[in-house]
Short mmCIF file of C-alpha atoms in Angstrom, two decimals:
data_model
loop_
_atom_site.label_atom_id
_atom_site.label_comp_id
_atom_site.label_asym_id
_atom_site.label_seq_id
_atom_site.Cartn_x
_atom_site.Cartn_y
_atom_site.Cartn_z
CA MET A 1 -0.46 -16.91 12.17
CA LEU A 2 -2.14 -15.85 15.26
CA ILE A 3 -5.20 -13.53 13.55
CA ASN A 4 -6.43 -12.49 16.93
CA ALA A 5 -7.31 -13.45 20.68
CA ALA A 6 -9.66 -13.04 23.53
CA GLU A 7 -9.32 -12.81 27.02
CA PRO A 8 -9.93 -15.77 29.08
CA ARG A 9 -13.43 -16.13 29.70
CA ARG A 10 -15.69 -19.28 31.46
CA LEU A 11 -17.68 -21.42 29.33
CA GLY A 12 -19.20 -24.69 29.05
CA THR A 13 -21.77 -26.73 30.83
CA PRO A 14 -21.62 -27.34 34.24
CA ASP A 15 -21.09 -31.31 35.73
CA ALA A 16 -24.68 -31.42 36.60
CA GLY A 17 -25.29 -30.81 32.87
CA THR A 18 -23.61 -33.43 31.60
CA PRO A 19 -21.22 -31.79 29.00
CA ARG A 20 -20.65 -34.37 25.86
CA LEU A 21 -16.87 -33.39 26.65
CA ARG A 22 -15.45 -34.09 30.06
CA PHE A 23 -11.90 -34.12 30.84
CA GLU A 24 -10.59 -36.32 33.55
CA THR A 25 -7.87 -37.62 35.99
CA GLU A 26 -7.68 -41.23 37.08
CA THR A 27 -5.33 -41.50 40.59
CA ARG A 28 -3.48 -44.23 42.72
CA THR A 29 -3.56 -43.38 46.37
CA THR A 30 -0.68 -45.34 48.28
CA ALA A 31 1.12 -44.62 51.82
CA THR A 32 3.10 -41.73 50.57
CA GLY A 33 -0.35 -40.20 48.69
CA THR A 34 -2.34 -39.98 46.02
CA PHE A 35 -0.98 -39.47 42.16
CA PRO A 36 -2.14 -38.69 38.96
CA THR A 37 -2.19 -41.91 36.65
CA ARG A 38 -3.95 -41.08 33.51
CA ARG A 39 -5.33 -37.77 31.88
CA LEU A 40 -8.73 -38.55 29.85
CA ILE A 41 -10.40 -37.06 27.50
CA LYS A 42 -14.68 -38.38 27.56
CA ILE A 43 -16.79 -38.11 24.95
CA ASP A 44 -19.75 -39.22 26.12
CA GLY A 45 -18.62 -40.62 29.48
CA GLU A 46 -16.43 -43.12 27.48
CA PRO A 47 -12.39 -42.52 27.62
CA ALA A 48 -12.12 -41.27 24.34
CA PHE A 49 -8.18 -40.07 24.43
CA GLU A 50 -5.21 -40.24 26.87
CA LEU A 51 -3.28 -37.58 27.92
CA GLY A 52 0.34 -37.24 29.26
CA VAL A 53 0.85 -36.52 32.95
CA TRP A 54 3.19 -34.36 34.35
CA CYS A 55 5.80 -35.93 36.69
CA GLY A 56 8.34 -33.35 35.90
CA SER A 57 10.33 -35.32 32.70
CA CYS A 58 7.41 -37.18 31.45
CA SER A 59 7.13 -37.28 27.61
CA PHE A 60 4.02 -35.37 25.83
CA LEU A 61 1.44 -37.82 25.03
CA PHE A 62 -1.94 -38.14 23.36
CA GLU A 63 -3.16 -41.52 22.22
CA ARG A 64 -6.82 -42.61 20.89
CA LEU A 65 -9.13 -44.82 22.64
CA GLU A 66 -11.81 -46.79 21.76
CA GLY A 67 -14.68 -43.78 22.64
CA SER A 68 -13.27 -41.66 19.78
CA ARG A 69 -15.91 -42.59 17.32
CA GLU A 70 -17.87 -39.45 16.44
CA THR A 71 -17.08 -35.67 15.77
CA LEU A 72 -18.71 -33.01 18.00
CA SER A 73 -19.94 -31.03 14.97
CA LEU A 74 -23.16 -28.43 15.20
CA GLU A 75 -25.09 -28.45 12.49
CA GLU A 76 -26.94 -25.25 13.66
CA VAL A 77 -23.44 -23.23 13.10
CA GLN A 78 -21.84 -25.00 9.74
CA ASP A 79 -23.12 -21.76 7.55
CA ARG A 80 -20.71 -19.52 9.72
CA LEU A 81 -18.05 -21.96 9.74
CA THR A 82 -17.94 -22.57 5.97
CA GLY A 83 -16.65 -19.08 5.55
CA THR A 84 -13.50 -16.84 6.72
CA LEU A 85 -14.12 -16.50 10.66
CA THR A 86 -12.32 -12.83 11.39
CA ASP A 87 -12.77 -12.58 15.32
CA ALA A 88 -11.75 -15.14 18.70
CA ASP A 89 -14.33 -13.65 20.75
CA ASP A 90 -17.83 -14.56 18.52
CA GLU A 91 -20.03 -14.52 20.83
CA ASP A 92 -22.21 -17.31 19.10
CA LEU A 93 -19.50 -19.75 18.04
CA LEU A 94 -18.60 -19.55 21.81
CA ARG A 95 -21.91 -19.89 23.60
CA ALA A 96 -22.63 -23.00 20.62
CA PHE A 97 -19.26 -24.87 21.38
CA GLY A 98 -19.11 -23.89 25.15
CA GLU A 99 -22.57 -26.11 25.37
CA VAL A 100 -20.60 -29.52 24.52
CA LEU A 101 -17.73 -28.66 27.44
CA PRO A 102 -16.92 -28.61 30.52
CA GLU A 103 -17.29 -25.72 32.80
CA GLY A 104 -13.99 -24.12 33.07
CA GLN A 105 -11.78 -21.03 32.14
CA TYR A 106 -11.07 -20.94 28.38
CA LEU A 107 -8.59 -18.92 26.01
CA PRO A 108 -9.97 -18.60 22.58
CA LEU A 109 -7.65 -18.29 20.11
CA LEU A 110 -8.04 -17.74 16.26
CA LEU A 111 -5.31 -19.07 14.25
CA HIS A 112 -4.72 -19.24 10.68
CA ILE A 113 -3.21 -23.05 10.21
CA GLU A 114 -1.63 -24.67 7.02
CA PRO A 115 -2.24 -28.44 8.00
CA ARG A 116 0.02 -31.45 7.43
CA LEU A 117 -1.44 -34.67 7.67
CA ALA A 118 1.39 -36.74 10.08
CA VAL A 119 1.31 -40.55 9.96
CA PRO A 120 2.39 -42.54 13.97
CA GLY A 121 6.02 -44.19 12.55
CA SER A 122 6.24 -42.57 9.45
CA GLU A 123 8.26 -39.22 7.90
CA GLY A 124 7.09 -36.47 9.83
CA ASP A 125 5.81 -38.02 12.78
CA TYR A 126 6.52 -36.38 15.84
CA PHE A 127 6.84 -39.32 18.28
CA SER A 128 9.17 -41.03 16.24
CA GLU A 129 11.72 -38.04 15.34
CA GLU A 130 11.54 -34.93 17.99
CA GLN A 131 10.52 -37.05 20.75
CA VAL A 132 12.88 -39.94 20.68
CA ALA A 133 15.64 -37.52 19.66
CA THR A 134 14.95 -36.17 23.10
CA TRP A 135 13.71 -39.03 25.49
CA GLY A 136 14.29 -42.42 23.31
CA VAL A 137 12.41 -45.11 22.69
CA SER A 138 9.99 -45.93 25.52
CA GLN A 139 12.27 -47.92 28.05
CA PHE A 140 9.24 -50.38 28.99
CA TRP A 141 8.20 -51.34 25.26
CA GLY A 142 11.56 -50.54 23.30
CA ILE A 143 9.71 -48.55 20.49
CA ALA A 144 8.65 -45.02 19.84
CA GLU A 145 5.26 -43.82 21.34
CA SER A 146 2.51 -44.26 19.26
CA PRO A 147 -0.55 -41.48 19.16
CA ARG A 148 -3.08 -44.42 17.84
CA THR A 149 -3.90 -42.21 15.26
CA PRO A 150 -3.22 -39.76 12.20
CA TYR A 151 -3.17 -36.09 13.23
CA TYR A 152 -1.84 -33.02 11.45
CA ARG A 153 0.95 -30.97 12.03
CA THR A 154 0.20 -27.34 11.50
CA PHE A 155 3.15 -25.24 13.18
CA GLU A 156 6.51 -25.39 14.94
CA THR A 157 8.58 -22.30 16.60
CA GLU A 158 12.10 -21.85 18.39
CA ILE A 159 11.62 -20.28 21.31
CA ASP A 160 14.86 -19.94 22.77
CA ALA A 161 17.77 -22.59 22.50
CA SER A 162 16.46 -24.35 25.48
CA ALA A 163 13.01 -24.47 24.01
CA HIS A 164 10.92 -25.21 21.16
CA LEU A 165 6.65 -24.75 20.35
CA TYR A 166 4.78 -27.50 18.73
CA GLU A 167 1.18 -27.64 17.71
CA PHE A 168 -0.56 -30.75 16.77
CA VAL A 169 -4.67 -30.77 15.36
CA VAL A 170 -6.02 -34.20 16.21
CA PRO A 171 -9.25 -35.33 14.28
CA MET A 172 -11.93 -37.16 16.88
CA VAL A 173 -12.47 -39.81 13.69
CA PRO A 174 -9.37 -40.38 11.45
CA PRO A 175 -9.33 -39.24 8.03
CA THR A 176 -10.10 -42.75 6.49
CA TRP A 177 -13.42 -41.92 7.98
CA ASN A 178 -14.18 -38.64 6.02
CA ASP A 179 -16.89 -38.70 3.30
CA GLU A 180 -14.72 -38.36 -0.17
CA GLU A 181 -17.40 -36.05 -1.76
CA ARG A 182 -17.40 -33.58 1.20
CA VAL A 183 -13.86 -33.70 1.34
CA GLU A 184 -13.53 -32.70 -2.57
CA GLU A 185 -16.13 -30.46 -1.96
CA TYR A 186 -14.10 -28.16 0.28
CA VAL A 187 -11.11 -28.87 -1.96
CA GLU A 188 -12.46 -27.11 -4.86
CA LEU A 189 -14.24 -24.15 -2.39
CA MET A 190 -10.77 -23.27 -1.18
CA GLY A 191 -9.16 -23.42 -4.67
CA ARG A 192 -11.59 -20.34 -5.01
CA GLY A 193 -9.95 -18.69 -2.20
CA THR A 194 -12.22 -19.30 0.34
CA ILE A 195 -10.69 -19.95 4.03
CA PRO A 196 -13.01 -22.03 5.96
CA THR A 197 -13.26 -22.51 9.42
CA ALA A 198 -12.62 -25.21 12.34
CA VAL A 199 -13.19 -25.58 16.54
CA ALA A 200 -11.42 -26.78 18.71
CA VAL A 201 -10.55 -27.32 22.19
CA SER A 202 -7.18 -27.49 23.05
CA THR A 203 -4.47 -28.46 25.19
CA PHE A 204 -0.95 -27.22 26.52
CA GLY A 205 1.69 -28.51 28.96
CA VAL A 206 5.73 -28.23 29.10
CA PHE A 207 7.73 -31.28 28.62
CA GLU A 208 11.87 -31.84 29.17
CA PRO A 209 13.33 -35.12 30.52
CA ALA A 210 15.34 -34.73 34.01
CA VAL A 211 18.05 -36.61 31.96
CA SER A 212 18.82 -37.57 28.37
CA PRO A 213 21.41 -39.82 27.65
CA PRO A 214 24.51 -38.04 26.44
CA ASP A 215 23.99 -38.09 22.35
CA ASN A 216 19.97 -36.92 22.45
CA ASP A 217 19.19 -32.99 21.82
CA GLN A 218 17.71 -32.12 25.64
CA TYR A 219 15.35 -29.20 25.28
CA ALA A 220 11.44 -28.30 26.68
CA HIS A 221 9.06 -29.29 24.26
CA TRP A 222 5.79 -26.74 24.24
CA CYS A 223 3.21 -28.73 23.05
CA LEU A 224 -0.18 -27.15 22.03
CA THR A 225 -3.01 -29.52 20.65
CA HIS A 226 -6.24 -28.76 19.19
CA PHE A 227 -8.42 -31.50 19.73
CA LEU A 228 -10.52 -31.24 16.72
CA LEU A 229 -14.72 -30.58 17.38
CA ASP A 230 -15.87 -29.54 13.96
CA GLY A 231 -14.01 -28.99 10.60
CA HIS A 232 -12.69 -32.96 10.00
CA HIS A 233 -13.15 -32.26 6.33
CA LYS A 234 -11.67 -29.10 5.70
CA LEU A 235 -8.73 -30.07 7.73
CA GLU A 236 -8.25 -33.24 5.66
CA ALA A 237 -9.06 -30.71 2.31
CA ALA A 238 -6.81 -28.40 3.55
CA ALA A 239 -3.89 -30.90 4.38
CA ARG A 240 -4.84 -32.17 0.35
CA ALA A 241 -4.99 -29.00 -1.28
CA GLY A 242 -2.08 -27.65 0.52
CA ARG A 243 -4.81 -24.66 1.53
CA PRO A 244 -4.89 -22.92 4.50
CA ILE A 245 -7.91 -22.43 6.81
CA ARG A 246 -8.36 -20.94 9.99
CA LEU A 247 -8.88 -22.51 13.71
CA LEU A 248 -10.86 -21.40 16.16
CA SER A 249 -9.01 -23.12 19.36
CA LEU A 250 -10.43 -22.97 22.68
CA LEU A 251 -7.33 -23.43 25.34
CA ALA A 252 -8.66 -25.52 28.08
CA LEU A 253 -6.95 -23.17 30.98
CA ASP A 254 -7.30 -25.95 33.90
CA GLU A 255 -6.11 -28.45 31.90
CA VAL A 256 -2.51 -27.05 31.14
CA LEU A 257 0.21 -28.56 32.48
CA ALA A 258 2.17 -25.37 32.84
CA THR A 259 2.50 -22.45 34.48
CA PRO A 260 0.06 -18.68 34.27
CA GLU A 261 3.67 -17.13 32.95
CA GLU A 262 3.79 -20.00 30.24
CA TRP A 263 0.54 -20.32 28.55
CA ALA A 264 0.48 -16.34 29.00
CA ARG A 265 3.05 -16.43 26.48
CA LEU A 266 1.22 -18.51 23.73
CA PRO A 267 -0.42 -15.36 21.63
CA GLU A 268 3.10 -14.00 21.47
CA LEU A 269 4.40 -17.27 20.23
CA ARG A 270 2.26 -17.86 17.90
CA SER A 271 2.52 -14.80 16.28
CA ARG A 272 6.37 -15.99 14.89
CA PRO A 273 7.05 -16.94 12.21
CA ARG A 274 7.63 -21.13 11.78
CA THR A 275 10.75 -22.12 12.88
CA PRO A 276 11.83 -25.91 12.49
CA ARG A 277 13.99 -27.19 14.80
CA PRO A 278 17.46 -27.75 13.41
CA ALA A 279 17.58 -30.95 11.24
CA ARG A 280 20.64 -32.32 12.72
CA CYS A 281 19.13 -32.57 16.09
CA ALA A 282 15.92 -34.91 15.06
CA ARG A 283 16.48 -38.80 15.00
CA ARG A 284 13.85 -41.19 14.08
CA VAL A 285 13.95 -44.84 15.19
CA ARG A 286 14.67 -47.10 12.29
CA ASP A 287 15.00 -50.94 12.02
#
């Protein structure tokens, strides 16, 4: 559920100010031109996540790399985030988290989410179910893609017969790194009715294969991905207890792999009821 959305606004630290989190695209130059090879999220200058590139038919991707070793939580706003945020246009929070992000245009979205932990290769994993049902397994590796990290699935809905929206929350460190006592504290807090708030920087892309095998389920995958800045213990507690939390998403508009008309639909799409893709269209990879 969408609580509310703010107008796009400029946030972040100029490159000269060395923000802790940066987006970077690596390229390769040939006789026919320069082409992107890898899109990265870097933390403190080290590659933390590889993101998918847009090639017209490439599949969606996020993959944890060795530079993803710590969270970007801010101590000075913890009291605010323990409670329930009501407005995406919260000046204090936007300014505080803007200091760890690169300068650019961001769309603040305040979302109500009910996270479910997904483990690569297990039941409920997007990469070995919905993605394989459309693209098949990796042509090079012969297996499903892997994000190399547990992550949370939070929402999906039908856009139309030829497109579906999927939403993911990706922790900077795996849940096994969380402090168990803090997780249990949030479980207890949520049990008393509190709905705490997490914060993420987000990316969005629209992906569809040029040609799918005849038996595959071909449609456009609209993928909204939230990389968690603050709230790792809250997400695990919510998933464990089956409780909702709120997520302040800062969608990096300079990094979207979609048209302005497509990303502008996100607030409306995120307000729709949750609707899974029909089960007959999903196919997992099994031995």
